[in-house]
Amino acid sequence: NAGVTQTPKFQVLKTGQSMTLQCAQDMNHEYMSWYRQDPGMGLRLIHYSVGAGITDQGEVPNGYNVSRSTTEDFPLRLLSAAPSQTSVYFCASSYRQRDQPQHFGDGTRLSIL
Amino acid sequence: GEDVEQSLFLSVREGDSSVINCTYTDSSSTYLYWYKQEPGAGLQLLTYIFSNMDMKQDQRLTVLLNKKDKHLSLRIADTQTGDSAIYFCAAQPNTGNQFYFGTGTSLTVIP
């Protein structure tokens, strides 16, 4: 089973560049989310989606866009990369939007120079 | 929103028990979760507890929940070097759809 797949695993960008982090799940999960992980700060929610066509902001949404055109895919777009967005990004999904554990991808390590 | 807190570091000797603590502020969560993160990897679900339970045991893992004090703990018996990792507690309050994670506790097991 593939589970939650994130690509790329590593990326280096220059300030001002844009890019899309891909996330796909093959478990027919309704709920998908993006987190960033920074030292000493745990995981902070960027955006989440409770189903295809529905997205909402999390704790730290500024500088990021998402869309959910299919159940399987939930890409995260950085519009104009800034050094403060250097982080490890995790995508997660769960079967329903409530009372279900989240399954995580292996992460994308992003550096902005 | 929910505030989930953990201590940052814990060091134990191999074979001893480890206890990782977590406190939270919103008591409406139906389930509380523990995740493990090994270096360079994503988070792996370890165990969870339903909010109407006080204790759950799963092999070497014991979860204790004190709802009055909003305190959750994870005990790992006979800790091994392979248990060295970062452990996160997480909650999803009934007031919304967001999961809230603690800062993570880095467990180091000394051989």
PDB file of N, CA and C in Angstrom, chain B:
ATOM      1  N   GLY B   1      -7.962  28.181  20.187  1.00  0.00           N
ATOM      2  CA  GLY B   1      -7.736  26.796  19.852  1.00  0.00           C
ATOM      3  C   GLY B   1      -7.108  26.037  20.997  1.00  0.00           C
ATOM      4  N   GLU B   2      -6.855  24.788  20.753  1.00  0.00           N
ATOM      5  CA  GLU B   2      -6.255  23.897  21.747  1.00  0.00           C
ATOM      6  C   GLU B   2      -4.777  24.231  21.938  1.00  0.00           C
ATOM      7  N   ASP B   3      -4.297  24.087  23.160  1.00  0.00           N
ATOM      8  CA  ASP B   3      -2.880  24.266  23.467  1.00  0.00           C
ATOM      9  C   ASP B   3      -2.376  22.938  24.032  1.00  0.00           C
ATOM     10  N   VAL B   4      -1.466  22.301  23.313  1.00  0.00           N
ATOM     11  CA  VAL B   4      -0.927  21.002  23.730  1.00  0.00           C
ATOM     12  C   VAL B   4       0.548  21.180  24.047  1.00  0.00           C
ATOM     13  N   GLU B   5       0.947  20.780  25.252  1.00  0.00           N
ATOM     14  CA  GLU B   5       2.323  21.023  25.679  1.00  0.00           C
ATOM     15  C   GLU B   5       3.013  19.741  26.120  1.00  0.00           C
ATOM     16  N   GLN B   6       4.299  19.670  25.799  1.00  0.00           N
ATOM     17  CA  GLN B   6       5.147  18.545  26.204  1.00  0.00           C
ATOM     18  C   GLN B   6       6.511  19.093  26.588  1.00  0.00           C
ATOM     19  N   SER B   7       7.208  18.345  27.422  1.00  0.00           N
ATOM     20  CA  SER B   7       8.606  18.686  27.670  1.00  0.00           C
ATOM     21  C   SER B   7       9.420  18.278  26.446  1.00  0.00           C
ATOM     22  N   LEU B   8      10.546  18.951  26.217  1.00  0.00           N
ATOM     23  CA  LEU B   8      11.277  18.786  24.968  1.00  0.00           C
ATOM     24  C   LEU B   8      12.185  17.560  24.947  1.00  0.00           C
ATOM     25  N   PHE B   9      12.752  17.198  26.098  1.00  0.00           N
ATOM     26  CA  PHE B   9      13.764  16.144  26.104  1.00  0.00           C
ATOM     27  C   PHE B   9      13.535  15.163  27.249  1.00  0.00           C
ATOM     28  N   LEU B  10      13.905  13.900  27.003  1.00  0.00           N
ATOM     29  CA  LEU B  10      13.890  12.862  28.029  1.00  0.00           C
ATOM     30  C   LEU B  10      15.003  11.891  27.691  1.00  0.00           C
ATOM     31  N   SER B  11      15.759  11.520  28.726  1.00  0.00           N
ATOM     32  CA  SER B  11      16.857  10.583  28.539  1.00  0.00           C
ATOM     33  C   SER B  11      16.697   9.455  29.554  1.00  0.00           C
ATOM     34  N   VAL B  12      16.764   8.201  29.081  1.00  0.00           N
ATOM     35  CA  VAL B  12      16.634   7.052  29.976  1.00  0.00           C
ATOM     36  C   VAL B  12      17.673   6.005  29.599  1.00  0.00           C
ATOM     37  N   ARG B  13      17.927   5.097  30.532  1.00  0.00           N
ATOM     38  CA  ARG B  13      18.851   3.989  30.277  1.00  0.00           C
ATOM     39  C   ARG B  13      18.072   2.812  29.674  1.00  0.00           C
ATOM     40  N   GLU B  14      18.738   2.110  28.804  1.00  0.00           N
ATOM     41  CA  GLU B  14      18.147   0.940  28.173  1.00  0.00           C
ATOM     42  C   GLU B  14      17.645  -0.033  29.243  1.00  0.00           C
ATOM     43  N   GLY B  15      16.412  -0.517  29.069  1.00  0.00           N
ATOM     44  CA  GLY B  15      15.822  -1.446  30.025  1.00  0.00           C
ATOM     45  C   GLY B  15      14.933  -0.773  31.060  1.00  0.00           C
ATOM     46  N   ASP B  16      15.132   0.528  31.272  1.00  0.00           N
ATOM     47  CA  ASP B  16      14.273   1.277  32.200  1.00  0.00           C
ATOM     48  C   ASP B  16      12.948   1.610  31.523  1.00  0.00           C
ATOM     49  N   SER B  17      12.007   2.125  32.309  1.00  0.00           N
ATOM     50  CA  SER B  17      10.751   2.622  31.754  1.00  0.00           C
ATOM     51  C   SER B  17      10.886   4.108  31.432  1.00  0.00           C
ATOM     52  N   SER B  18      10.212   4.511  30.358  1.00  0.00           N
ATOM     53  CA  SER B  18      10.154   5.930  29.977  1.00  0.00           C
ATOM     54  C   SER B  18       8.733   6.417  30.189  1.00  0.00           C
ATOM     55  N   VAL B  19       8.606   7.624  30.686  1.00  0.00           N
ATOM     56  CA  VAL B  19       7.281   8.236  30.810  1.00  0.00           C
ATOM     57  C   VAL B  19       7.323   9.602  30.138  1.00  0.00           C
ATOM     58  N   ILE B  20       6.506   9.767  29.124  1.00  0.00           N
ATOM     59  CA  ILE B  20       6.421  11.020  28.383  1.00  0.00           C
ATOM     60  C   ILE B  20       5.079  11.655  28.712  1.00  0.00           C
ATOM     61  N   ASN B  21       5.128  12.913  29.121  1.00  0.00           N
ATOM     62  CA  ASN B  21       3.931  13.596  29.587  1.00  0.00           C
ATOM     63  C   ASN B  21       3.437  14.642  28.595  1.00  0.00           C
ATOM     64  N   CYS B  22       2.123  14.892  28.658  1.00  0.00           N
ATOM     65  CA  CYS B  22       1.483  15.856  27.755  1.00  0.00           C
ATOM     66  C   CYS B  22       0.321  16.496  28.498  1.00  0.00           C
ATOM     67  N   THR B  23       0.172  17.803  28.361  1.00  0.00           N
ATOM     68  CA  THR B  23      -1.003  18.471  28.899  1.00  0.00           C
ATOM     69  C   THR B  23      -1.739  19.180  27.770  1.00  0.00           C
ATOM     70  N   TYR B  24      -3.044  19.330  27.922  1.00  0.00           N
ATOM     71  CA  TYR B  24      -3.855  19.971  26.897  1.00  0.00           C
ATOM     72  C   TYR B  24      -4.886  20.850  27.583  1.00  0.00           C
ATOM     73  N   THR B  25      -5.527  21.712  26.823  1.00  0.00           N
ATOM     74  CA  THR B  25      -6.426  22.691  27.444  1.00  0.00           C
ATOM     75  C   THR B  25      -7.899  22.444  27.125  1.00  0.00           C
ATOM     76  N   ASP B  26      -8.199  21.824  25.975  1.00  0.00           N
ATOM     77  CA  ASP B  26      -9.589  21.632  25.564  1.00  0.00           C
ATOM     78  C   ASP B  26      -9.989  20.187  25.850  1.00  0.00           C
ATOM     79  N   SER B  27     -10.937  19.997  26.766  1.00  0.00           N
ATOM     80  CA  SER B  27     -11.303  18.647  27.183  1.00  0.00           C
ATOM     81  C   SER B  27     -12.348  17.999  26.272  1.00  0.00           C
ATOM     82  N   SER B  28     -12.676  18.636  25.153  1.00  0.00           N
ATOM     83  CA  SER B  28     -13.750  18.096  24.305  1.00  0.00           C
ATOM     84  C   SER B  28     -13.278  17.048  23.305  1.00  0.00           C
ATOM     85  N   SER B  29     -11.963  16.791  23.234  1.00  0.00           N
ATOM     86  CA  SER B  29     -11.460  15.813  22.265  1.00  0.00           C
ATOM     87  C   SER B  29     -11.984  14.421  22.581  1.00  0.00           C
ATOM     88  N   THR B  30     -12.461  13.726  21.545  1.00  0.00           N
ATOM     89  CA  THR B  30     -12.974  12.375  21.737  1.00  0.00           C
ATOM     90  C   THR B  30     -11.844  11.365  21.867  1.00  0.00           C
ATOM     91  N   TYR B  31     -10.788  11.573  21.061  1.00  0.00           N
ATOM     92  CA  TYR B  31      -9.612  10.714  21.108  1.00  0.00           C
ATOM     93  C   TYR B  31      -8.379  11.565  21.326  1.00  0.00           C
ATOM     94  N   LEU B  32      -7.395  10.969  21.998  1.00  0.00           N
ATOM     95  CA  LEU B  32      -6.078  11.583  22.146  1.00  0.00           C
ATOM     96  C   LEU B  32      -5.061  10.590  21.611  1.00  0.00           C
ATOM     97  N   TYR B  33      -4.069  11.108  20.886  1.00  0.00           N
ATOM     98  CA  TYR B  33      -3.187  10.254  20.108  1.00  0.00           C
ATOM     99  C   TYR B  33      -1.729  10.420  20.522  1.00  0.00           C
ATOM    100  N   TRP B  34      -0.960   9.358  20.334  1.00  0.00           N
ATOM    101  CA  TRP B  34       0.495   9.415  20.451  1.00  0.00           C
ATOM    102  C   TRP B  34       1.111   8.967  19.128  1.00  0.00           C
ATOM    103  N   TYR B  35       2.056   9.786  18.638  1.00  0.00           N
ATOM    104  CA  TYR B  35       2.775   9.488  17.411  1.00  0.00           C
ATOM    105  C   TYR B  35       4.276   9.409  17.712  1.00  0.00           C
ATOM    106  N   LYS B  36       4.977   8.637  16.882  1.00  0.00           N
ATOM    107  CA  LYS B  36       6.434   8.502  16.981  1.00  0.00           C
ATOM    108  C   LYS B  36       7.051   8.973  15.672  1.00  0.00           C
ATOM    109  N   GLN B  37       8.125   9.758  15.770  1.00  0.00           N
ATOM    110  CA  GLN B  37       8.830  10.201  14.574  1.00  0.00           C
ATOM    111  C   GLN B  37      10.298   9.820  14.689  1.00  0.00           C
ATOM    112  N   GLU B  38      10.747   8.956  13.804  1.00  0.00           N
ATOM    113  CA  GLU B  38      12.162   8.595  13.739  1.00  0.00           C
ATOM    114  C   GLU B  38      12.873   9.577  12.813  1.00  0.00           C
ATOM    115  N   PRO B  39      14.193   9.690  12.952  1.00  0.00           N
ATOM    116  CA  PRO B  39      14.935  10.690  12.151  1.00  0.00           C
ATOM    117  C   PRO B  39      14.662  10.567  10.660  1.00  0.00           C
ATOM    118  N   GLY B  40      14.351  11.690  10.032  1.00  0.00           N
ATOM    119  CA  GLY B  40      14.152  11.730   8.590  1.00  0.00           C
ATOM    120  C   GLY B  40      12.870  11.122   8.105  1.00  0.00           C
ATOM    121  N   ALA B  41      11.955  10.789   9.016  1.00  0.00           N
ATOM    122  CA  ALA B  41      10.725  10.113   8.619  1.00  0.00           C
ATOM    123  C   ALA B  41       9.499  10.928   9.027  1.00  0.00           C
ATOM    124  N   GLY B  42       8.349  10.478   8.564  1.00  0.00           N
ATOM    125  CA  GLY B  42       7.096  11.093   8.971  1.00  0.00           C
ATOM    126  C   GLY B  42       6.641  10.575  10.326  1.00  0.00           C
ATOM    127  N   LEU B  43       5.474  11.005  10.737  1.00  0.00           N
ATOM    128  CA  LEU B  43       4.935  10.585  12.032  1.00  0.00           C
ATOM    129  C   LEU B  43       4.174   9.273  11.864  1.00  0.00           C
ATOM    130  N   GLN B  44       4.402   8.374  12.816  1.00  0.00           N
ATOM    131  CA  GLN B  44       3.767   7.064  12.788  1.00  0.00           C
ATOM    132  C   GLN B  44       2.853   6.964  14.003  1.00  0.00           C
ATOM    133  N   LEU B  45       1.589   6.591  13.779  1.00  0.00           N
ATOM    134  CA  LEU B  45       0.667   6.437  14.895  1.00  0.00           C
ATOM    135  C   LEU B  45       1.115   5.286  15.785  1.00  0.00           C
ATOM    136  N   LEU B  46       1.288   5.588  17.079  1.00  0.00           N
ATOM    137  CA  LEU B  46       1.669   4.559  18.046  1.00  0.00           C
ATOM    138  C   LEU B  46       0.452   3.956  18.706  1.00  0.00           C
ATOM    139  N   THR B  47      -0.359   4.807  19.282  1.00  0.00           N
ATOM    140  CA  THR B  47      -1.531   4.362  20.007  1.00  0.00           C
ATOM    141  C   THR B  47      -2.450   5.555  20.216  1.00  0.00           C
ATOM    142  N   TYR B  48      -3.653   5.276  20.720  1.00  0.00           N
ATOM    143  CA  TYR B  48      -4.580   6.356  21.018  1.00  0.00           C
ATOM    144  C   TYR B  48      -5.475   5.879  22.151  1.00  0.00           C
ATOM    145  N   ILE B  49      -6.158   6.827  22.770  1.00  0.00           N
ATOM    146  CA  ILE B  49      -7.059   6.489  23.859  1.00  0.00           C
ATOM    147  C   ILE B  49      -8.365   7.249  23.676  1.00  0.00           C
ATOM    148  N   PHE B  50      -9.447   6.568  23.926  1.00  0.00           N
ATOM    149  CA  PHE B  50     -10.767   7.198  23.877  1.00  0.00           C
ATOM    150  C   PHE B  50     -10.954   8.007  25.156  1.00  0.00           C
ATOM    151  N   SER B  51     -11.622   9.125  25.059  1.00  0.00           N
ATOM    152  CA  SER B  51     -11.657  10.069  26.173  1.00  0.00           C
ATOM    153  C   SER B  51     -12.425   9.577  27.396  1.00  0.00           C
ATOM    154  N   ASN B  52     -13.212   8.527  27.255  1.00  0.00           N
ATOM    155  CA  ASN B  52     -13.929   8.018  28.433  1.00  0.00           C
ATOM    156  C   ASN B  52     -13.153   6.893  29.133  1.00  0.00           C
ATOM    157  N   MET B  53     -11.887   6.667  28.684  1.00  0.00           N
ATOM    158  CA  MET B  53     -11.030   5.672  29.314  1.00  0.00           C
ATOM    159  C   MET B  53      -9.997   6.356  30.185  1.00  0.00           C
ATOM    160  N   ASP B  54      -9.530   5.639  31.215  1.00  0.00           N
ATOM    161  CA  ASP B  54      -8.453   6.150  32.062  1.00  0.00           C
ATOM    162  C   ASP B  54      -7.108   5.583  31.641  1.00  0.00           C
ATOM    163  N   MET B  55      -7.135   4.369  31.090  1.00  0.00           N
ATOM    164  CA  MET B  55      -5.894   3.688  30.772  1.00  0.00           C
ATOM    165  C   MET B  55      -6.091   2.778  29.570  1.00  0.00           C
ATOM    166  N   LYS B  56      -5.027   2.668  28.778  1.00  0.00           N
ATOM    167  CA  LYS B  56      -5.014   1.713  27.685  1.00  0.00           C
ATOM    168  C   LYS B  56      -3.641   1.093  27.611  1.00  0.00           C
ATOM    169  N   GLN B  57      -3.575  -0.241  27.512  1.00  0.00           N
ATOM    170  CA  GLN B  57      -2.280  -0.921  27.431  1.00  0.00           C
ATOM    171  C   GLN B  57      -2.173  -1.640  26.099  1.00  0.00           C
ATOM    172  N   ASP B  58      -1.022  -1.508  25.482  1.00  0.00           N
ATOM    173  CA  ASP B  58      -0.774  -2.137  24.194  1.00  0.00           C
ATOM    174  C   ASP B  58       0.668  -2.604  24.192  1.00  0.00           C
ATOM    175  N   GLN B  59       0.895  -3.860  24.550  1.00  0.00           N
ATOM    176  CA  GLN B  59       2.222  -4.460  24.655  1.00  0.00           C
ATOM    177  C   GLN B  59       3.089  -3.634  25.603  1.00  0.00           C
ATOM    178  N   ARG B  60       4.164  -3.025  25.144  1.00  0.00           N
ATOM    179  CA  ARG B  60       5.040  -2.269  26.058  1.00  0.00           C
ATOM    180  C   ARG B  60       4.542  -0.858  26.331  1.00  0.00           C
ATOM    181  N   LEU B  61       3.462  -0.468  25.677  1.00  0.00           N
ATOM    182  CA  LEU B  61       2.965   0.895  25.809  1.00  0.00           C
ATOM    183  C   LEU B  61       1.764   0.945  26.738  1.00  0.00           C
ATOM    184  N   THR B  62       1.782   1.935  27.646  1.00  0.00           N
ATOM    185  CA  THR B  62       0.630   2.195  28.508  1.00  0.00           C
ATOM    186  C   THR B  62       0.306   3.675  28.416  1.00  0.00           C
ATOM    187  N   VAL B  63      -0.947   3.978  28.089  1.00  0.00           N
ATOM    188  CA  VAL B  63      -1.404   5.363  28.039  1.00  0.00           C
ATOM    189  C   VAL B  63      -2.294   5.604  29.255  1.00  0.00           C
ATOM    190  N   LEU B  64      -2.008   6.692  29.964  1.00  0.00           N
ATOM    191  CA  LEU B  64      -2.844   7.099  31.087  1.00  0.00           C
ATOM    192  C   LEU B  64      -3.462   8.450  30.778  1.00  0.00           C
ATOM    193  N   LEU B  65      -4.752   8.583  31.078  1.00  0.00           N
ATOM    194  CA  LEU B  65      -5.462   9.831  30.828  1.00  0.00           C
ATOM    195  C   LEU B  65      -6.125  10.306  32.109  1.00  0.00           C
ATOM    196  N   ASN B  66      -5.799  11.522  32.506  1.00  0.00           N
ATOM    197  CA  ASN B  66      -6.424  12.179  33.650  1.00  0.00           C
ATOM    198  C   ASN B  66      -7.216  13.353  33.110  1.00  0.00           C
ATOM    199  N   LYS B  67      -8.509  13.159  32.899  1.00  0.00           N
ATOM    200  CA  LYS B  67      -9.321  14.196  32.272  1.00  0.00           C
ATOM    201  C   LYS B  67      -9.500  15.408  33.176  1.00  0.00           C
ATOM    202  N   LYS B  68      -9.534  15.169  34.469  1.00  0.00           N
ATOM    203  CA  LYS B  68      -9.714  16.289  35.408  1.00  0.00           C
ATOM    204  C   LYS B  68      -8.553  17.267  35.292  1.00  0.00           C
ATOM    205  N   ASP B  69      -7.332  16.736  35.215  1.00  0.00           N
ATOM    206  CA  ASP B  69      -6.137  17.572  35.124  1.00  0.00           C
ATOM    207  C   ASP B  69      -5.737  17.840  33.674  1.00  0.00           C
ATOM    208  N   LYS B  70      -6.447  17.253  32.704  1.00  0.00           N
ATOM    209  CA  LYS B  70      -6.116  17.373  31.280  1.00  0.00           C
ATOM    210  C   LYS B  70      -4.658  16.964  31.057  1.00  0.00           C
ATOM    211  N   HIS B  71      -4.347  15.772  31.514  1.00  0.00           N
ATOM    212  CA  HIS B  71      -2.979  15.260  31.476  1.00  0.00           C
ATOM    213  C   HIS B  71      -2.981  13.875  30.854  1.00  0.00           C
ATOM    214  N   LEU B  72      -2.087  13.697  29.900  1.00  0.00           N
ATOM    215  CA  LEU B  72      -1.944  12.433  29.170  1.00  0.00           C
ATOM    216  C   LEU B  72      -0.497  11.984  29.308  1.00  0.00           C
ATOM    217  N   SER B  73      -0.294  10.690  29.496  1.00  0.00           N
ATOM    218  CA  SER B  73       1.081  10.208  29.546  1.00  0.00           C
ATOM    219  C   SER B  73       1.219   8.919  28.744  1.00  0.00           C
ATOM    220  N   LEU B  74       2.455   8.707  28.278  1.00  0.00           N
ATOM    221  CA  LEU B  74       2.801   7.486  27.540  1.00  0.00           C
ATOM    222  C   LEU B  74       3.957   6.836  28.273  1.00  0.00           C
ATOM    223  N   ARG B  75       3.747   5.619  28.735  1.00  0.00           N
ATOM    224  CA  ARG B  75       4.802   4.866  29.402  1.00  0.00           C
ATOM    225  C   ARG B  75       5.287   3.767  28.457  1.00  0.00           C
ATOM    226  N   ILE B  76       6.597   3.715  28.272  1.00  0.00           N
ATOM    227  CA  ILE B  76       7.210   2.662  27.469  1.00  0.00           C
ATOM    228  C   ILE B  76       8.003   1.778  28.428  1.00  0.00           C
ATOM    229  N   ALA B  77       7.584   0.524  28.559  1.00  0.00           N
ATOM    230  CA  ALA B  77       8.285  -0.404  29.438  1.00  0.00           C
ATOM    231  C   ALA B  77       9.504  -0.979  28.720  1.00  0.00           C
ATOM    232  N   ASP B  78      10.544  -1.322  29.516  1.00  0.00           N
ATOM    233  CA  ASP B  78      11.740  -1.977  28.967  1.00  0.00           C
ATOM    234  C   ASP B  78      12.231  -1.226  27.726  1.00  0.00           C
ATOM    235  N   THR B  79      12.525   0.055  27.894  1.00  0.00           N
ATOM    236  CA  THR B  79      12.885   0.915  26.760  1.00  0.00           C
ATOM    237  C   THR B  79      14.135   0.400  26.053  1.00  0.00           C
ATOM    238  N   GLN B  80      14.075   0.360  24.736  1.00  0.00           N
ATOM    239  CA  GLN B  80      15.174  -0.118  23.898  1.00  0.00           C
ATOM    240  C   GLN B  80      15.766   1.028  23.084  1.00  0.00           C
ATOM    241  N   THR B  81      16.979   0.816  22.561  1.00  0.00           N
ATOM    242  CA  THR B  81      17.616   1.879  21.760  1.00  0.00           C
ATOM    243  C   THR B  81      16.775   2.219  20.535  1.00  0.00           C
ATOM    244  N   GLY B  82      16.027   1.261  20.030  1.00  0.00           N
ATOM    245  CA  GLY B  82      15.147   1.526  18.894  1.00  0.00           C
ATOM    246  C   GLY B  82      13.968   2.414  19.221  1.00  0.00           C
ATOM    247  N   ASP B  83      13.753   2.680  20.511  1.00  0.00           N
ATOM    248  CA  ASP B  83      12.677   3.590  20.915  1.00  0.00           C
ATOM    249  C   ASP B  83      13.126   5.048  20.865  1.00  0.00           C
ATOM    250  N   SER B  84      14.414   5.283  20.635  1.00  0.00           N
ATOM    251  CA  SER B  84      14.902   6.654  20.521  1.00  0.00           C
ATOM    252  C   SER B  84      14.235   7.331  19.334  1.00  0.00           C
ATOM    253  N   ALA B  85      13.537   8.418  19.597  1.00  0.00           N
ATOM    254  CA  ALA B  85      12.747   9.096  18.572  1.00  0.00           C
ATOM    255  C   ALA B  85      12.111  10.325  19.216  1.00  0.00           C
ATOM    256  N   ILE B  86      11.331  11.050  18.423  1.00  0.00           N
ATOM    257  CA  ILE B  86      10.522  12.149  18.951  1.00  0.00           C
ATOM    258  C   ILE B  86       9.093  11.646  19.070  1.00  0.00           C
ATOM    259  N   TYR B  87       8.464  11.911  20.207  1.00  0.00           N
ATOM    260  CA  TYR B  87       7.102  11.463  20.469  1.00  0.00           C
ATOM    261  C   TYR B  87       6.186  12.675  20.578  1.00  0.00           C
ATOM    262  N   PHE B  88       5.092  12.624  19.833  1.00  0.00           N
ATOM    263  CA  PHE B  88       4.132  13.719  19.814  1.00  0.00           C
ATOM    264  C   PHE B  88       2.795  13.258  20.372  1.00  0.00           C
ATOM    265  N   CYS B  89       2.178  14.069  21.206  1.00  0.00           N
ATOM    266  CA  CYS B  89       0.778  13.840  21.528  1.00  0.00           C
ATOM    267  C   CYS B  89      -0.059  14.783  20.667  1.00  0.00           C
ATOM    268  N   ALA B  90      -1.303  14.383  20.420  1.00  0.00           N
ATOM    269  CA  ALA B  90      -2.169  15.151  19.536  1.00  0.00           C
ATOM    270  C   ALA B  90      -3.614  15.017  19.989  1.00  0.00           C
ATOM    271  N   ALA B  91      -4.387  16.070  19.727  1.00  0.00           N
ATOM    272  CA  ALA B  91      -5.800  16.100  20.091  1.00  0.00           C
ATOM    273  C   ALA B  91      -6.579  16.786  18.977  1.00  0.00           C
ATOM    274  N   GLN B  92      -7.855  16.434  18.885  1.00  0.00           N
ATOM    275  CA  GLN B  92      -8.746  17.066  17.913  1.00  0.00           C
ATOM    276  C   GLN B  92     -10.017  17.464  18.651  1.00  0.00           C
ATOM    277  N   PRO B  93     -10.063  18.694  19.168  1.00  0.00           N
ATOM    278  CA  PRO B  93     -11.241  19.116  19.941  1.00  0.00           C
ATOM    279  C   PRO B  93     -12.517  19.108  19.115  1.00  0.00           C
ATOM    280  N   ASN B  94     -13.636  18.940  19.787  1.00  0.00           N
ATOM    281  CA  ASN B  94     -14.924  18.925  19.089  1.00  0.00           C
ATOM    282  C   ASN B  94     -15.335  20.290  18.570  1.00  0.00           C
ATOM    283  N   THR B  95     -14.595  21.329  18.935  1.00  0.00           N
ATOM    284  CA  THR B  95     -14.938  22.685  18.505  1.00  0.00           C
ATOM    285  C   THR B  95     -14.541  22.967  17.060  1.00  0.00           C
ATOM    286  N   GLY B  96     -13.850  22.062  16.410  1.00  0.00           N
ATOM    287  CA  GLY B  96     -13.448  22.281  15.017  1.00  0.00           C
ATOM    288  C   GLY B  96     -12.936  21.009  14.399  1.00  0.00           C
ATOM    289  N   ASN B  97     -12.297  21.120  13.233  1.00  0.00           N
ATOM    290  CA  ASN B  97     -11.773  19.949  12.542  1.00  0.00           C
ATOM    291  C   ASN B  97     -10.253  19.846  12.610  1.00  0.00           C
ATOM    292  N   GLN B  98      -9.615  20.752  13.316  1.00  0.00           N
ATOM    293  CA  GLN B  98      -8.166  20.769  13.325  1.00  0.00           C
ATOM    294  C   GLN B  98      -7.600  19.812  14.358  1.00  0.00           C
ATOM    295  N   PHE B  99      -6.457  19.199  13.995  1.00  0.00           N
ATOM    296  CA  PHE B  99      -5.638  18.470  14.943  1.00  0.00           C
ATOM    297  C   PHE B  99      -4.629  19.437  15.540  1.00  0.00           C
ATOM    298  N   TYR B 100      -4.340  19.249  16.823  1.00  0.00           N
ATOM    299  CA  TYR B 100      -3.319  20.054  17.474  1.00  0.00           C
ATOM    300  C   TYR B 100      -2.260  19.112  18.029  1.00  0.00           C
ATOM    301  N   PHE B 101      -1.010  19.436  17.713  1.00  0.00           N
ATOM    302  CA  PHE B 101       0.115  18.614  18.150  1.00  0.00           C
ATOM    303  C   PHE B 101       0.939  19.348  19.193  1.00  0.00           C
ATOM    304  N   GLY B 102       1.498  18.589  20.113  1.00  0.00           N
ATOM    305  CA  GLY B 102       2.481  19.147  21.022  1.00  0.00           C
ATOM    306  C   GLY B 102       3.793  19.403  20.300  1.00  0.00           C
ATOM    307  N   THR B 103       4.742  19.973  21.020  1.00  0.00           N
ATOM    308  CA  THR B 103       6.046  20.305  20.430  1.00  0.00           C
ATOM    309  C   THR B 103       6.916  19.077  20.211  1.00  0.00           C
ATOM    310  N   GLY B 104       6.508  17.935  20.794  1.00  0.00           N
ATOM    311  CA  GLY B 104       7.300  16.714  20.657  1.00  0.00           C
ATOM    312  C   GLY B 104       8.318  16.577  21.781  1.00  0.00           C
ATOM    313  N   THR B 105       8.496  15.351  22.255  1.00  0.00           N
ATOM    314  CA  THR B 105       9.504  15.034  23.268  1.00  0.00           C
ATOM    315  C   THR B 105      10.543  14.134  22.629  1.00  0.00           C
ATOM    316  N   SER B 106      11.787  14.584  22.645  1.00  0.00           N
ATOM    317  CA  SER B 106      12.871  13.789  22.063  1.00  0.00           C
ATOM    318  C   SER B 106      13.381  12.815  23.114  1.00  0.00           C
ATOM    319  N   LEU B 107      13.165  11.538  22.879  1.00  0.00           N
ATOM    320  CA  LEU B 107      13.595  10.483  23.799  1.00  0.00           C
ATOM    321  C   LEU B 107      14.931   9.920  23.353  1.00  0.00           C
ATOM    322  N   THR B 108      15.900   9.956  24.249  1.00  0.00           N
ATOM    323  CA  THR B 108      17.210   9.358  23.988  1.00  0.00           C
ATOM    324  C   THR B 108      17.386   8.175  24.926  1.00  0.00           C
ATOM    325  N   VAL B 109      17.698   7.011  24.378  1.00  0.00           N
ATOM    326  CA  VAL B 109      17.908   5.806  25.175  1.00  0.00           C
ATOM    327  C   VAL B 109      19.402   5.522  25.214  1.00  0.00           C
ATOM    328  N   ILE B 110      19.933   5.497  26.412  1.00  0.00           N
ATOM    329  CA  ILE B 110      21.384   5.302  26.609  1.00  0.00           C
ATOM    330  C   ILE B 110      21.664   3.816  26.806  1.00  0.00           C
ATOM    331  N   PRO B 111      22.552   3.247  25.985  1.00  0.00           N
ATOM    332  CA  PRO B 111      22.815   1.803  26.096  1.00  0.00           C
ATOM    333  C   PRO B 111      23.480   1.443  27.436  1.00  0.00           C
TER     334      PRO B 111
END
